[in-house]
Amino acid sequence: MRPDVMAFLAGALFSVGLGLAGMTQPAKVINFLDVSGHWDPSLAFVMGGALVVYGIALPLIRKREAPILGGRFLIPTRSDLSPRLFVGAALFGLGWGIAGFCPGPAITAAGSGMTNALLFLPAMAGGMLLFHLWDARQAAKN
Amino acid sequence: MTEFTPIASTLGGVLIGLSAAMLMLFHGRIAGISGIFGGVLRRPSGDTRWRLAFVLGLVVGGLVLGFAAPQWFVVEVERSPLAIIIAGLAVGFGTRLGSGCTSGHGVCGISRFSRRSILATVTFMAVGAATAFVITQVFGGVL
C-alpha cells in the first residue's frame, strides 16, 4: 500500500471523530467554553476519550524501534516555557472563542461546505502565512 | 441550546485518539492539525506528501459527512463575516506561535504529560472561555 494512504485514512478517521464528537458545530464549542450560557460539557468528554486512547496507545507504539512506514518517531522534547507559547495559546483561545472553530474542525467543516468555515479556513491559512513571514524576519534579526 | 451528548462525544474522542495513534504508528508523527496544515503551507519538504494526504482526508471526510450527517454541520451562532475572518487570523497566527492547538497540545501533548502542552491547553481554554463569556454577556451572543 502506498504510504500516503495511511495518512489519508487517519485524516478521514479524524474527521469522523470530530463530527461525531460535535466539534464541527460552532454552537456546541461555544456552549462548552461559555459556562454562563447554556453550558454543554460534551466537549470535555471528547478530550477524555481521546486522551485515554492515545495515552494507552502511545507507550505501546513506542516499544517499536521505528514507525511501520520507516523513518523514526518524532516526539517533541522542548520543555521551555516561552512567551511565544502563552501568547500563541491566548491568541488561539481568542479566535476559538469568537468563531467556535479550532483548526481540525475548520478544515472538516470547510469540506462539508459550511459557509462560516469556508470563510474561516482561508483566514486561518493567512494567519499561519503571516506567522511564517514574521518568524523568518525575527530569525534573520538574530 | 445544544444537547448534552456524553456518549457520542466520548466515542468521537476515541476515534480522534485512534487516528492520532495511527499517525504515530505508521508515520511516527504527532497528530497536531495546526502543525500539519501549517507545514503544507511551507516550502515543500519530505513531509509535504503525508501532510497533504492527512489534510485531504479531513476535507474528503467533511465532504462525505456533509451529505451523510448534515446535522453535524449546523452553525447556530451569530457572527459577522468580519468576526469570522479575525477569528481565523488569530487561530492561524496563534497556533503557529504557540506550536499547537487542541489536537497537538490538548490531546497528544497532555497524553505524554508535557508541561508545555498542559499550560498551553489551560491558557487557550481559559482565554476561549473568557471570550465566549464576554460575547454572551456583553454583546448578547452576537458579534
PDB file of C-alpha atoms in Angstrom:
ATOM      1  CA  MET A   1       0.000   0.000   0.000  1.00  0.00           C
ATOM      2  CA  ARG A   2       1.284   3.463  -0.753  1.00  0.00           C
ATOM      3  CA  PRO A   3       2.454   5.232   2.389  1.00  0.00           C
ATOM      4  CA  ASP A   4       0.233   8.275   1.993  1.00  0.00           C
ATOM      5  CA  VAL A   5      -2.900   6.128   2.050  1.00  0.00           C
ATOM      6  CA  MET A   6      -2.482   5.621   5.797  1.00  0.00           C
ATOM      7  CA  ALA A   7      -2.169   9.356   6.392  1.00  0.00           C
ATOM      8  CA  PHE A   8      -5.272   9.934   4.273  1.00  0.00           C
ATOM      9  CA  LEU A   9      -7.212   7.295   6.231  1.00  0.00           C
ATOM     10  CA  ALA A  10      -6.018   8.785   9.531  1.00  0.00           C
ATOM     11  CA  GLY A  11      -7.286  12.191   8.375  1.00  0.00           C
ATOM     12  CA  ALA A  12     -10.636  10.745   7.323  1.00  0.00           C
ATOM     13  CA  LEU A  13     -10.987   8.895  10.652  1.00  0.00           C
ATOM     14  CA  PHE A  14     -10.123  12.120  12.465  1.00  0.00           C
ATOM     15  CA  SER A  15     -12.896  13.951  10.600  1.00  0.00           C
ATOM     16  CA  VAL A  16     -15.480  11.318  11.561  1.00  0.00           C
ATOM     17  CA  GLY A  17     -14.327  11.608  15.177  1.00  0.00           C
ATOM     18  CA  LEU A  18     -14.692  15.387  15.085  1.00  0.00           C
ATOM     19  CA  GLY A  19     -18.167  15.184  13.554  1.00  0.00           C
ATOM     20  CA  LEU A  20     -19.448  12.517  15.943  1.00  0.00           C
ATOM     21  CA  ALA A  21     -17.943  14.404  18.875  1.00  0.00           C
ATOM     22  CA  GLY A  22     -19.769  17.629  17.992  1.00  0.00           C
ATOM     23  CA  MET A  23     -16.592  19.621  17.348  1.00  0.00           C
ATOM     24  CA  THR A  24     -17.767  20.706  13.894  1.00  0.00           C
ATOM     25  CA  GLN A  25     -20.753  22.558  15.392  1.00  0.00           C
ATOM     26  CA  PRO A  26     -19.577  26.030  16.450  1.00  0.00           C
ATOM     27  CA  ALA A  27     -22.560  26.450  18.797  1.00  0.00           C
ATOM     28  CA  LYS A  28     -21.557  23.307  20.687  1.00  0.00           C
ATOM     29  CA  VAL A  29     -17.982  24.529  21.063  1.00  0.00           C
ATOM     30  CA  ILE A  30     -19.102  27.944  22.265  1.00  0.00           C
ATOM     31  CA  ASN A  31     -21.637  26.418  24.658  1.00  0.00           C
ATOM     32  CA  PHE A  32     -18.794  24.362  26.094  1.00  0.00           C
ATOM     33  CA  LEU A  33     -16.495  27.352  26.508  1.00  0.00           C
ATOM     34  CA  ASP A  34     -19.179  29.637  27.950  1.00  0.00           C
ATOM     35  CA  VAL A  35     -20.231  28.329  31.334  1.00  0.00           C
ATOM     36  CA  SER A  36     -22.529  31.337  31.853  1.00  0.00           C
ATOM     37  CA  GLY A  37     -24.888  30.478  28.995  1.00  0.00           C
ATOM     38  CA  HIS A  38     -26.398  27.093  28.179  1.00  0.00           C
ATOM     39  CA  TRP A  39     -23.344  25.164  29.338  1.00  0.00           C
ATOM     40  CA  ASP A  40     -22.804  21.965  27.349  1.00  0.00           C
ATOM     41  CA  PRO A  41     -19.952  19.914  28.874  1.00  0.00           C
ATOM     42  CA  SER A  42     -19.889  17.419  25.963  1.00  0.00           C
ATOM     43  CA  LEU A  43     -16.511  18.519  24.645  1.00  0.00           C
ATOM     44  CA  ALA A  44     -14.792  17.571  27.887  1.00  0.00           C
ATOM     45  CA  PHE A  45     -15.808  14.007  27.007  1.00  0.00           C
ATOM     46  CA  VAL A  46     -14.148  14.325  23.593  1.00  0.00           C
ATOM     47  CA  MET A  47     -10.882  15.185  25.231  1.00  0.00           C
ATOM     48  CA  GLY A  48     -11.339  12.422  27.815  1.00  0.00           C
ATOM     49  CA  GLY A  49     -11.961   9.763  25.155  1.00  0.00           C
ATOM     50  CA  ALA A  50      -9.031  10.885  23.013  1.00  0.00           C
ATOM     51  CA  LEU A  51      -6.636  11.175  25.965  1.00  0.00           C
ATOM     52  CA  VAL A  52      -7.415   7.686  27.268  1.00  0.00           C
ATOM     53  CA  VAL A  53      -6.970   6.019  23.859  1.00  0.00           C
ATOM     54  CA  TYR A  54      -3.840   7.921  22.868  1.00  0.00           C
ATOM     55  CA  GLY A  55      -2.396   7.744  26.374  1.00  0.00           C
ATOM     56  CA  ILE A  56      -2.632   3.935  26.269  1.00  0.00           C
ATOM     57  CA  ALA A  57      -1.552   3.601  22.625  1.00  0.00           C
ATOM     58  CA  LEU A  58       1.495   5.882  22.652  1.00  0.00           C
ATOM     59  CA  PRO A  59       3.698   3.883  25.092  1.00  0.00           C
ATOM     60  CA  LEU A  60       2.773   0.659  23.261  1.00  0.00           C
ATOM     61  CA  ILE A  61       3.649   2.151  19.875  1.00  0.00           C
ATOM     62  CA  ARG A  62       6.932   3.491  21.187  1.00  0.00           C
ATOM     63  CA  LYS A  63       8.057  -0.003  22.132  1.00  0.00           C
ATOM     64  CA  ARG A  64       8.708  -0.432  18.416  1.00  0.00           C
ATOM     65  CA  GLU A  65      12.090   0.598  17.084  1.00  0.00           C
ATOM     66  CA  ALA A  66      10.616   2.655  14.275  1.00  0.00           C
ATOM     67  CA  PRO A  67       7.299   3.602  12.642  1.00  0.00           C
ATOM     68  CA  ILE A  68       5.849   0.977  10.271  1.00  0.00           C
ATOM     69  CA  LEU A  69       6.482   3.128   7.205  1.00  0.00           C
ATOM     70  CA  GLY A  70      10.082   3.864   8.162  1.00  0.00           C
ATOM     71  CA  GLY A  71      11.866   6.916   9.467  1.00  0.00           C
ATOM     72  CA  ARG A  72      11.825   7.484  13.202  1.00  0.00           C
ATOM     73  CA  PHE A  73       9.449   8.641  15.906  1.00  0.00           C
ATOM     74  CA  LEU A  74       9.443  12.421  16.128  1.00  0.00           C
ATOM     75  CA  ILE A  75       8.157  13.453  19.518  1.00  0.00           C
ATOM     76  CA  PRO A  76       8.654  16.997  20.817  1.00  0.00           C
ATOM     77  CA  THR A  77      11.247  17.281  23.557  1.00  0.00           C
ATOM     78  CA  ARG A  78      11.058  21.003  24.360  1.00  0.00           C
ATOM     79  CA  SER A  79      10.236  21.938  27.919  1.00  0.00           C
ATOM     80  CA  ASP A  80      10.922  25.696  27.943  1.00  0.00           C
ATOM     81  CA  LEU A  81       8.036  27.964  28.892  1.00  0.00           C
ATOM     82  CA  SER A  82       8.487  30.788  26.414  1.00  0.00           C
ATOM     83  CA  PRO A  83       6.341  33.897  25.988  1.00  0.00           C
ATOM     84  CA  ARG A  84       5.560  32.585  22.495  1.00  0.00           C
ATOM     85  CA  LEU A  85       3.809  29.548  23.966  1.00  0.00           C
ATOM     86  CA  PHE A  86       1.484  31.644  26.124  1.00  0.00           C
ATOM     87  CA  VAL A  87       0.837  34.499  23.698  1.00  0.00           C
ATOM     88  CA  GLY A  88       0.194  31.992  20.913  1.00  0.00           C
ATOM     89  CA  ALA A  89      -2.170  29.905  23.034  1.00  0.00           C
ATOM     90  CA  ALA A  90      -4.007  33.048  24.154  1.00  0.00           C
ATOM     91  CA  LEU A  91      -4.446  34.268  20.549  1.00  0.00           C
ATOM     92  CA  PHE A  92      -5.703  30.833  19.588  1.00  0.00           C
ATOM     93  CA  GLY A  93      -8.155  30.855  22.508  1.00  0.00           C
ATOM     94  CA  LEU A  94      -9.449  34.260  21.437  1.00  0.00           C
ATOM     95  CA  GLY A  95     -10.199  33.105  17.884  1.00  0.00           C
ATOM     96  CA  TRP A  96     -11.618  29.803  19.113  1.00  0.00           C
ATOM     97  CA  GLY A  97     -13.988  31.622  21.463  1.00  0.00           C
ATOM     98  CA  ILE A  98     -15.151  34.006  18.729  1.00  0.00           C
ATOM     99  CA  ALA A  99     -15.805  31.559  15.890  1.00  0.00           C
ATOM    100  CA  GLY A 100     -16.083  28.200  17.658  1.00  0.00           C
ATOM    101  CA  PHE A 101     -13.536  26.620  15.315  1.00  0.00           C
ATOM    102  CA  CYS A 102     -10.154  25.127  16.054  1.00  0.00           C
ATOM    103  CA  PRO A 103      -8.020  24.008  13.066  1.00  0.00           C
ATOM    104  CA  GLY A 104      -9.212  20.389  12.573  1.00  0.00           C
ATOM    105  CA  PRO A 105     -12.946  21.114  12.670  1.00  0.00           C
ATOM    106  CA  ALA A 106     -12.435  24.195  10.465  1.00  0.00           C
ATOM    107  CA  ILE A 107     -10.855  22.047   7.731  1.00  0.00           C
ATOM    108  CA  THR A 108     -13.507  19.329   8.010  1.00  0.00           C
ATOM    109  CA  ALA A 109     -16.415  21.788   8.136  1.00  0.00           C
ATOM    110  CA  ALA A 110     -14.989  23.611   5.099  1.00  0.00           C
ATOM    111  CA  GLY A 111     -15.026  20.241   3.302  1.00  0.00           C
ATOM    112  CA  SER A 112     -18.739  19.977   4.118  1.00  0.00           C
ATOM    113  CA  GLY A 113     -19.319  23.379   2.533  1.00  0.00           C
ATOM    114  CA  MET A 114     -20.271  25.233   5.740  1.00  0.00           C
ATOM    115  CA  THR A 115     -20.171  28.951   4.910  1.00  0.00           C
ATOM    116  CA  ASN A 116     -18.521  30.092   8.158  1.00  0.00           C
ATOM    117  CA  ALA A 117     -15.777  27.510   7.745  1.00  0.00           C
ATOM    118  CA  LEU A 118     -15.171  28.475   4.113  1.00  0.00           C
ATOM    119  CA  LEU A 119     -14.517  32.000   5.380  1.00  0.00           C
ATOM    120  CA  PHE A 120     -12.553  30.919   8.453  1.00  0.00           C
ATOM    121  CA  LEU A 121     -10.180  28.479   6.736  1.00  0.00           C
ATOM    122  CA  PRO A 122      -8.503  30.904   4.282  1.00  0.00           C
ATOM    123  CA  ALA A 123      -8.190  33.457   7.107  1.00  0.00           C
ATOM    124  CA  MET A 124      -6.545  30.782   9.265  1.00  0.00           C
ATOM    125  CA  ALA A 125      -4.145  29.921   6.443  1.00  0.00           C
ATOM    126  CA  GLY A 126      -3.432  33.645   6.085  1.00  0.00           C
ATOM    127  CA  GLY A 127      -2.669  33.905   9.797  1.00  0.00           C
ATOM    128  CA  MET A 128      -0.246  30.996   9.522  1.00  0.00           C
ATOM    129  CA  LEU A 129       1.497  32.520   6.496  1.00  0.00           C
ATOM    130  CA  LEU A 130       1.773  35.828   8.371  1.00  0.00           C
ATOM    131  CA  PHE A 131       3.388  33.977  11.245  1.00  0.00           C
ATOM    132  CA  HIS A 132       5.865  32.247   8.925  1.00  0.00           C
ATOM    133  CA  LEU A 133       6.865  35.631   7.440  1.00  0.00           C
ATOM    134  CA  TRP A 134       7.164  37.270  10.850  1.00  0.00           C
ATOM    135  CA  ASP A 135       9.093  34.325  12.245  1.00  0.00           C
ATOM    136  CA  ALA A 136      11.573  34.358   9.331  1.00  0.00           C
ATOM    137  CA  ARG A 137      12.168  38.069   9.928  1.00  0.00           C
ATOM    138  CA  GLN A 138      12.746  37.521  13.634  1.00  0.00           C
ATOM    139  CA  ALA A 139      15.201  34.742  12.838  1.00  0.00           C
ATOM    140  CA  ALA A 140      17.056  36.962  10.347  1.00  0.00           C
ATOM    141  CA  LYS A 141      17.402  39.672  13.015  1.00  0.00           C
ATOM    142  CA  ASN A 142      19.114  37.333  15.467  1.00  0.00           C
TER     143      ASN A 142
ATOM    144  CA  MET B   1     -29.125  25.450  23.236  1.00  0.00           C
ATOM    145  CA  THR B   2     -27.205  22.349  22.261  1.00  0.00           C
ATOM    146  CA  GLU B   3     -27.942  18.905  23.566  1.00  0.00           C
ATOM    147  CA  PHE B   4     -25.540  17.263  26.045  1.00  0.00           C
ATOM    148  CA  THR B   5     -24.062  14.274  24.179  1.00  0.00           C
ATOM    149  CA  PRO B   6     -21.644  12.463  26.501  1.00  0.00           C
ATOM    150  CA  ILE B   7     -21.710   9.126  24.666  1.00  0.00           C
ATOM    151  CA  ALA B   8     -21.335  10.435  21.106  1.00  0.00           C
ATOM    152  CA  SER B   9     -18.678  12.887  22.252  1.00  0.00           C
ATOM    153  CA  THR B  10     -16.695  10.191  24.077  1.00  0.00           C
ATOM    154  CA  LEU B  11     -16.882   7.929  21.009  1.00  0.00           C
ATOM    155  CA  GLY B  12     -15.801  10.825  18.794  1.00  0.00           C
ATOM    156  CA  GLY B  13     -12.863  11.383  21.124  1.00  0.00           C
ATOM    157  CA  VAL B  14     -11.971   7.690  20.913  1.00  0.00           C
ATOM    158  CA  LEU B  15     -11.852   7.923  17.086  1.00  0.00           C
ATOM    159  CA  ILE B  16      -9.664  11.034  17.319  1.00  0.00           C
ATOM    160  CA  GLY B  17      -7.319   9.166  19.683  1.00  0.00           C
ATOM    161  CA  LEU B  18      -7.207   6.186  17.280  1.00  0.00           C
ATOM    162  CA  SER B  19      -6.431   8.460  14.347  1.00  0.00           C
ATOM    163  CA  ALA B  20      -3.594  10.098  16.286  1.00  0.00           C
ATOM    164  CA  ALA B  21      -2.284   6.643  17.241  1.00  0.00           C
ATOM    165  CA  MET B  22      -2.407   5.585  13.575  1.00  0.00           C
ATOM    166  CA  LEU B  23      -0.320   8.555  12.521  1.00  0.00           C
ATOM    167  CA  MET B  24       2.266   7.767  15.207  1.00  0.00           C
ATOM    168  CA  LEU B  25       2.326   4.037  14.429  1.00  0.00           C
ATOM    169  CA  PHE B  26       2.714   4.434  10.666  1.00  0.00           C
ATOM    170  CA  HIS B  27       4.495   7.781  10.256  1.00  0.00           C
ATOM    171  CA  GLY B  28       5.993   8.413  13.706  1.00  0.00           C
ATOM    172  CA  ARG B  29       4.368  11.839  13.847  1.00  0.00           C
ATOM    173  CA  ILE B  30       2.234  13.806  16.273  1.00  0.00           C
ATOM    174  CA  ALA B  31      -1.324  14.451  15.046  1.00  0.00           C
ATOM    175  CA  GLY B  32      -1.215  18.191  15.569  1.00  0.00           C
ATOM    176  CA  ILE B  33      -3.540  19.673  12.987  1.00  0.00           C
ATOM    177  CA  SER B  34      -2.160  23.207  13.071  1.00  0.00           C
ATOM    178  CA  GLY B  35       1.375  21.875  12.614  1.00  0.00           C
ATOM    179  CA  ILE B  36       0.349  19.539   9.778  1.00  0.00           C
ATOM    180  CA  PHE B  37      -1.696  22.200   7.978  1.00  0.00           C
ATOM    181  CA  GLY B  38       0.943  24.888   8.595  1.00  0.00           C
ATOM    182  CA  GLY B  39       3.576  22.535   7.184  1.00  0.00           C
ATOM    183  CA  VAL B  40       1.600  22.207   3.955  1.00  0.00           C
ATOM    184  CA  LEU B  41       1.797  25.997   3.568  1.00  0.00           C
ATOM    185  CA  ARG B  42       5.583  25.993   3.829  1.00  0.00           C
ATOM    186  CA  ARG B  43       8.220  25.265   1.212  1.00  0.00           C
ATOM    187  CA  PRO B  44       7.802  21.621   0.051  1.00  0.00           C
ATOM    188  CA  SER B  45       9.827  19.130   2.087  1.00  0.00           C
ATOM    189  CA  GLY B  46       9.964  15.365   2.588  1.00  0.00           C
ATOM    190  CA  ASP B  47       6.954  15.733   4.902  1.00  0.00           C
ATOM    191  CA  THR B  48       4.707  17.586   2.483  1.00  0.00           C
ATOM    192  CA  ARG B  49       3.130  14.468   0.964  1.00  0.00           C
ATOM    193  CA  TRP B  50       1.849  12.737   4.082  1.00  0.00           C
ATOM    194  CA  ARG B  51       0.715  16.069   5.494  1.00  0.00           C
ATOM    195  CA  LEU B  52      -1.256  16.822   2.329  1.00  0.00           C
ATOM    196  CA  ALA B  53      -2.723  13.311   2.397  1.00  0.00           C
ATOM    197  CA  PHE B  54      -3.855  13.799   6.008  1.00  0.00           C
ATOM    198  CA  VAL B  55      -5.415  17.216   5.287  1.00  0.00           C
ATOM    199  CA  LEU B  56      -7.099  15.756   2.205  1.00  0.00           C
ATOM    200  CA  GLY B  57      -8.544  13.018   4.450  1.00  0.00           C
ATOM    201  CA  LEU B  58     -10.041  15.689   6.708  1.00  0.00           C
ATOM    202  CA  VAL B  59     -11.540  17.557   3.742  1.00  0.00           C
ATOM    203  CA  VAL B  60     -12.919  14.482   1.965  1.00  0.00           C
ATOM    204  CA  GLY B  61     -14.271  13.232   5.301  1.00  0.00           C
ATOM    205  CA  GLY B  62     -16.084  16.549   5.724  1.00  0.00           C
ATOM    206  CA  LEU B  63     -17.416  16.416   2.184  1.00  0.00           C
ATOM    207  CA  VAL B  64     -18.866  12.921   2.661  1.00  0.00           C
ATOM    208  CA  LEU B  65     -20.209  13.659   6.155  1.00  0.00           C
ATOM    209  CA  GLY B  66     -21.835  16.846   4.895  1.00  0.00           C
ATOM    210  CA  PHE B  67     -24.168  14.564   2.926  1.00  0.00           C
ATOM    211  CA  ALA B  68     -24.261  11.583   5.290  1.00  0.00           C
ATOM    212  CA  ALA B  69     -24.704  13.512   8.543  1.00  0.00           C
ATOM    213  CA  PRO B  70     -25.693  17.131   7.820  1.00  0.00           C
ATOM    214  CA  GLN B  71     -26.822  17.556  11.443  1.00  0.00           C
ATOM    215  CA  TRP B  72     -23.119  17.568  12.386  1.00  0.00           C
ATOM    216  CA  PHE B  73     -22.595  20.803  10.475  1.00  0.00           C
ATOM    217  CA  VAL B  74     -25.211  23.188  11.791  1.00  0.00           C
ATOM    218  CA  VAL B  75     -23.853  26.591  12.775  1.00  0.00           C
ATOM    219  CA  GLU B  76     -26.369  28.319  15.085  1.00  0.00           C
ATOM    220  CA  VAL B  77     -24.062  31.156  16.093  1.00  0.00           C
ATOM    221  CA  GLU B  78     -24.498  34.770  15.043  1.00  0.00           C
ATOM    222  CA  ARG B  79     -21.154  36.022  13.808  1.00  0.00           C
ATOM    223  CA  SER B  80     -20.448  38.567  11.095  1.00  0.00           C
ATOM    224  CA  PRO B  81     -18.060  37.639   8.275  1.00  0.00           C
ATOM    225  CA  LEU B  82     -15.559  40.142   9.711  1.00  0.00           C
ATOM    226  CA  ALA B  83     -15.647  38.452  13.127  1.00  0.00           C
ATOM    227  CA  ILE B  84     -15.056  35.058  11.492  1.00  0.00           C
ATOM    228  CA  ILE B  85     -12.100  36.381   9.486  1.00  0.00           C
ATOM    229  CA  ILE B  86     -10.491  37.999  12.542  1.00  0.00           C
ATOM    230  CA  ALA B  87     -11.002  34.758  14.456  1.00  0.00           C
ATOM    231  CA  GLY B  88      -9.383  32.760  11.636  1.00  0.00           C
ATOM    232  CA  LEU B  89      -6.341  35.064  11.548  1.00  0.00           C
ATOM    233  CA  ALA B  90      -5.962  34.793  15.335  1.00  0.00           C
ATOM    234  CA  VAL B  91      -6.245  30.992  15.280  1.00  0.00           C
ATOM    235  CA  GLY B  92      -3.768  30.696  12.388  1.00  0.00           C
ATOM    236  CA  PHE B  93      -1.134  33.016  13.843  1.00  0.00           C
ATOM    237  CA  GLY B  94      -1.697  31.891  17.427  1.00  0.00           C
ATOM    238  CA  THR B  95      -1.473  28.140  16.843  1.00  0.00           C
ATOM    239  CA  ARG B  96       1.806  28.545  14.939  1.00  0.00           C
ATOM    240  CA  LEU B  97       3.269  30.951  17.511  1.00  0.00           C
ATOM    241  CA  GLY B  98       2.218  28.652  20.354  1.00  0.00           C
ATOM    242  CA  SER B  99       3.335  25.485  18.496  1.00  0.00           C
ATOM    243  CA  GLY B 100      -0.012  23.711  18.618  1.00  0.00           C
ATOM    244  CA  CYS B 101      -3.763  23.593  19.020  1.00  0.00           C
ATOM    245  CA  THR B 102      -6.431  21.403  20.592  1.00  0.00           C
ATOM    246  CA  SER B 103      -5.043  18.238  18.974  1.00  0.00           C
ATOM    247  CA  GLY B 104      -1.271  18.699  19.266  1.00  0.00           C
ATOM    248  CA  HIS B 105      -1.240  20.242  22.748  1.00  0.00           C
ATOM    249  CA  GLY B 106      -4.669  19.240  24.065  1.00  0.00           C
ATOM    250  CA  VAL B 107      -4.598  15.549  23.138  1.00  0.00           C
ATOM    251  CA  CYS B 108      -1.124  14.423  22.057  1.00  0.00           C
ATOM    252  CA  GLY B 109       0.844  16.684  24.407  1.00  0.00           C
ATOM    253  CA  ILE B 110      -1.226  16.104  27.527  1.00  0.00           C
ATOM    254  CA  SER B 111      -1.160  12.316  26.907  1.00  0.00           C
ATOM    255  CA  ARG B 112       2.598  12.357  27.433  1.00  0.00           C
ATOM    256  CA  PHE B 113       2.336  14.826  30.342  1.00  0.00           C
ATOM    257  CA  SER B 114       4.202  17.612  28.544  1.00  0.00           C
ATOM    258  CA  ARG B 115       4.387  20.674  30.791  1.00  0.00           C
ATOM    259  CA  ARG B 116       4.293  23.000  27.766  1.00  0.00           C
ATOM    260  CA  SER B 117       1.163  21.339  26.373  1.00  0.00           C
ATOM    261  CA  ILE B 118      -0.655  21.328  29.703  1.00  0.00           C
ATOM    262  CA  LEU B 119      -0.003  25.035  30.216  1.00  0.00           C
ATOM    263  CA  ALA B 120      -0.861  25.891  26.595  1.00  0.00           C
ATOM    264  CA  THR B 121      -4.154  23.989  26.900  1.00  0.00           C
ATOM    265  CA  VAL B 122      -5.052  25.719  30.177  1.00  0.00           C
ATOM    266  CA  THR B 123      -4.264  29.063  28.500  1.00  0.00           C
ATOM    267  CA  PHE B 124      -6.337  28.601  25.340  1.00  0.00           C
ATOM    268  CA  MET B 125      -9.220  27.073  27.287  1.00  0.00           C
ATOM    269  CA  ALA B 126      -9.225  29.986  29.744  1.00  0.00           C
ATOM    270  CA  VAL B 127      -8.996  32.656  27.032  1.00  0.00           C
ATOM    271  CA  GLY B 128     -11.599  30.839  24.929  1.00  0.00           C
ATOM    272  CA  ALA B 129     -13.941  30.666  27.921  1.00  0.00           C
ATOM    273  CA  ALA B 130     -13.413  34.345  28.740  1.00  0.00           C
ATOM    274  CA  THR B 131     -14.008  35.319  25.103  1.00  0.00           C
ATOM    275  CA  ALA B 132     -17.220  33.294  24.825  1.00  0.00           C
ATOM    276  CA  PHE B 133     -18.389  34.698  28.184  1.00  0.00           C
ATOM    277  CA  VAL B 134     -17.844  38.294  27.079  1.00  0.00           C
ATOM    278  CA  ILE B 135     -19.615  37.709  23.756  1.00  0.00           C
ATOM    279  CA  THR B 136     -22.639  36.254  25.553  1.00  0.00           C
ATOM    280  CA  GLN B 137     -22.800  38.703  28.451  1.00  0.00           C
ATOM    281  CA  VAL B 138     -21.660  41.962  26.825  1.00  0.00           C
ATOM    282  CA  PHE B 139     -22.653  41.539  23.185  1.00  0.00           C
ATOM    283  CA  GLY B 140     -25.769  39.404  23.707  1.00  0.00           C
ATOM    284  CA  GLY B 141     -24.276  36.488  21.773  1.00  0.00           C
ATOM    285  CA  VAL B 142     -23.951  38.442  18.521  1.00  0.00           C
ATOM    286  CA  LEU B 143     -20.638  39.604  17.076  1.00  0.00           C
TER     287      LEU B 143
END
